[in-house]
mmCIF file of C-alpha atoms in Angstrom:
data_model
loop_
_atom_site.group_PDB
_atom_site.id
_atom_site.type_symbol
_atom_site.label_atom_id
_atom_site.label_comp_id
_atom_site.label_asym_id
_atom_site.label_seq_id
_atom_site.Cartn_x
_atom_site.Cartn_y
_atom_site.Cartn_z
ATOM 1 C CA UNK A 1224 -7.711 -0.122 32.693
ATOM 2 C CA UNK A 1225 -4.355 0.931 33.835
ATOM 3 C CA UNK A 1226 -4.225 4.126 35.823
ATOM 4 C CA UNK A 1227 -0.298 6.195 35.808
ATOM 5 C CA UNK A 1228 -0.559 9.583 37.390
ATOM 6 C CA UNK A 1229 -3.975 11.276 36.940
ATOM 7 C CA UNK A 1230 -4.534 9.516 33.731
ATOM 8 C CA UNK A 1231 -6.422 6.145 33.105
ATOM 9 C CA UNK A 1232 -5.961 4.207 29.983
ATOM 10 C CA UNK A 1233 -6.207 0.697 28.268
ATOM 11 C CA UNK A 1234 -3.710 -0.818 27.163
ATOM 12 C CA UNK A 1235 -5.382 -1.939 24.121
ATOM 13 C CA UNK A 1236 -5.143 1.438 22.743
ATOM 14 C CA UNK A 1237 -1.808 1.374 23.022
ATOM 15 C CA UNK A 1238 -1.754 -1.948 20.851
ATOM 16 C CA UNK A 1239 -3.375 -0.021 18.065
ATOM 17 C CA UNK A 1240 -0.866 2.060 17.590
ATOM 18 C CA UNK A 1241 1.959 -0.599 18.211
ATOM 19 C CA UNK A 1242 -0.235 -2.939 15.474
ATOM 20 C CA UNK A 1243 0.208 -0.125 12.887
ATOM 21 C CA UNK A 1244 3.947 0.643 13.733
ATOM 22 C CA UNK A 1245 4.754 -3.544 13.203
ATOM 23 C CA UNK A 1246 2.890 -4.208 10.023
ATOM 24 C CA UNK A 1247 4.486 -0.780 8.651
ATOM 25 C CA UNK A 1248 7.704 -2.239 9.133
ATOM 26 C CA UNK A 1249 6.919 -5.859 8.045
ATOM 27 C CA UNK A 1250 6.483 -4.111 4.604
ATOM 28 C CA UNK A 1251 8.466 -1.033 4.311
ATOM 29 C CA UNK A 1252 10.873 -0.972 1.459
ATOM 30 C CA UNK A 1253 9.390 -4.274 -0.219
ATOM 31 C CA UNK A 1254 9.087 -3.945 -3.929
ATOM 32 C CA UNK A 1255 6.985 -7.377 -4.345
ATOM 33 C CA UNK A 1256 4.871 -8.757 -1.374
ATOM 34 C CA UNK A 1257 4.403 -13.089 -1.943
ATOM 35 C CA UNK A 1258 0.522 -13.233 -1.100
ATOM 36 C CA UNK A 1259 0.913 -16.688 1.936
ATOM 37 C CA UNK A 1260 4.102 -14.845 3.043
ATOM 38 C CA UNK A 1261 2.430 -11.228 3.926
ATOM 39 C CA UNK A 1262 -0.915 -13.196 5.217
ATOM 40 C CA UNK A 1263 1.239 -15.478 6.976
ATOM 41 C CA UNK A 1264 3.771 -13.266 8.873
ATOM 42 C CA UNK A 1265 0.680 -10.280 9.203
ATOM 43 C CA UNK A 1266 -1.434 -12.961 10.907
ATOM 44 C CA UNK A 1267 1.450 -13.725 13.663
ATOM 45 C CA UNK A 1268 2.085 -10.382 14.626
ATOM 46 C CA UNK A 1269 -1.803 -9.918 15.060
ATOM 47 C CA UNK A 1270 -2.101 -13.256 16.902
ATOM 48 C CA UNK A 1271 -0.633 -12.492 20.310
ATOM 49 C CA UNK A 1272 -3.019 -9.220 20.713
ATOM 50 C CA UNK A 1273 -5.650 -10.792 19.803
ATOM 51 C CA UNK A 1274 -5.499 -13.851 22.040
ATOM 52 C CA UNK A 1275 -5.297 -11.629 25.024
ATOM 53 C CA UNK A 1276 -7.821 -9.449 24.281
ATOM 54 C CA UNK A 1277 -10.171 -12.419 23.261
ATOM 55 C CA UNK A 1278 -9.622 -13.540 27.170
ATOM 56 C CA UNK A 1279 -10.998 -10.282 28.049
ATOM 57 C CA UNK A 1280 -13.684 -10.317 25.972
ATOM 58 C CA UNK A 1281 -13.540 -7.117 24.821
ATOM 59 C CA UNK A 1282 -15.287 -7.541 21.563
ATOM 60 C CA UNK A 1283 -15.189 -4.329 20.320
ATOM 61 C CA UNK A 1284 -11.486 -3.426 20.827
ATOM 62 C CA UNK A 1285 -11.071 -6.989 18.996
ATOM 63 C CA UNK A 1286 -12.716 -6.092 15.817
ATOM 64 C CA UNK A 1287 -10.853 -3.073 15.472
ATOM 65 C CA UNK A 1288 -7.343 -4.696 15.264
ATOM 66 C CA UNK A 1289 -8.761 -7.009 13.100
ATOM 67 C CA UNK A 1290 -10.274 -3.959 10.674
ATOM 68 C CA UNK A 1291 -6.728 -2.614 10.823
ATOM 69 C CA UNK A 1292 -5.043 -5.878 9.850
ATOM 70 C CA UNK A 1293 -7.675 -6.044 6.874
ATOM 71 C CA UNK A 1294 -7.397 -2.785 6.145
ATOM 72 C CA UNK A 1295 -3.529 -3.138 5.720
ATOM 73 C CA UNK A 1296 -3.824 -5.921 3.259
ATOM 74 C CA UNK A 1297 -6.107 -4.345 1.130
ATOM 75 C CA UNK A 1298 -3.776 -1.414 1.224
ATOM 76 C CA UNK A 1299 -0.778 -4.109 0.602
ATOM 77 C CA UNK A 1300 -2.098 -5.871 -1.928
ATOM 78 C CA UNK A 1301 -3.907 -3.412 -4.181
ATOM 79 C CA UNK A 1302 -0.908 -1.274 -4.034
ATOM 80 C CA UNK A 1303 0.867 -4.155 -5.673
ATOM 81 C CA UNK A 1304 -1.827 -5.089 -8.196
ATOM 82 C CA UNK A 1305 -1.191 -1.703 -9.589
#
């Protein structure tokens, strides 16, 4: 927990946010996504968060990042089944 001012937060929910933000702009503006490309560069922007929140352990805060990584390949790739 970090605390600036009166407020207290962790950083990890700041990651969220910053998680979303990154894999939105890995794929903005792509017409066609190549399947080991989207995994591939997807799984290295989740990597470093999730390393240091593994040393933690938070557990809990892991699995979300992971749900929204999942979550934004389904999105990505039924999107482009269509």
């Amino acid at each position: 927990w970090f605390q600036i001012g009166g407020v207290t937060f962790q950083p990890v929910e700041l990651m969220k946010a910053v998680l979303i933000i990154a894999l939105s702009k890995l794929y903005v503006g792509r017409r066609s996504v190549n399947t080991k490309e989207a995994i591939f560069f997807s799984t290295l922007i989740l990597l470093l968060p999730v390393f240091l929140i593994y040393l933690q352990p938070d557990v809990g805060s892991l699995l979300v990042l992971v749900a929204i990584w999942f979550g934004f390949l389904f999105v990505l790739f039924d999107s482009f089944s269509s």
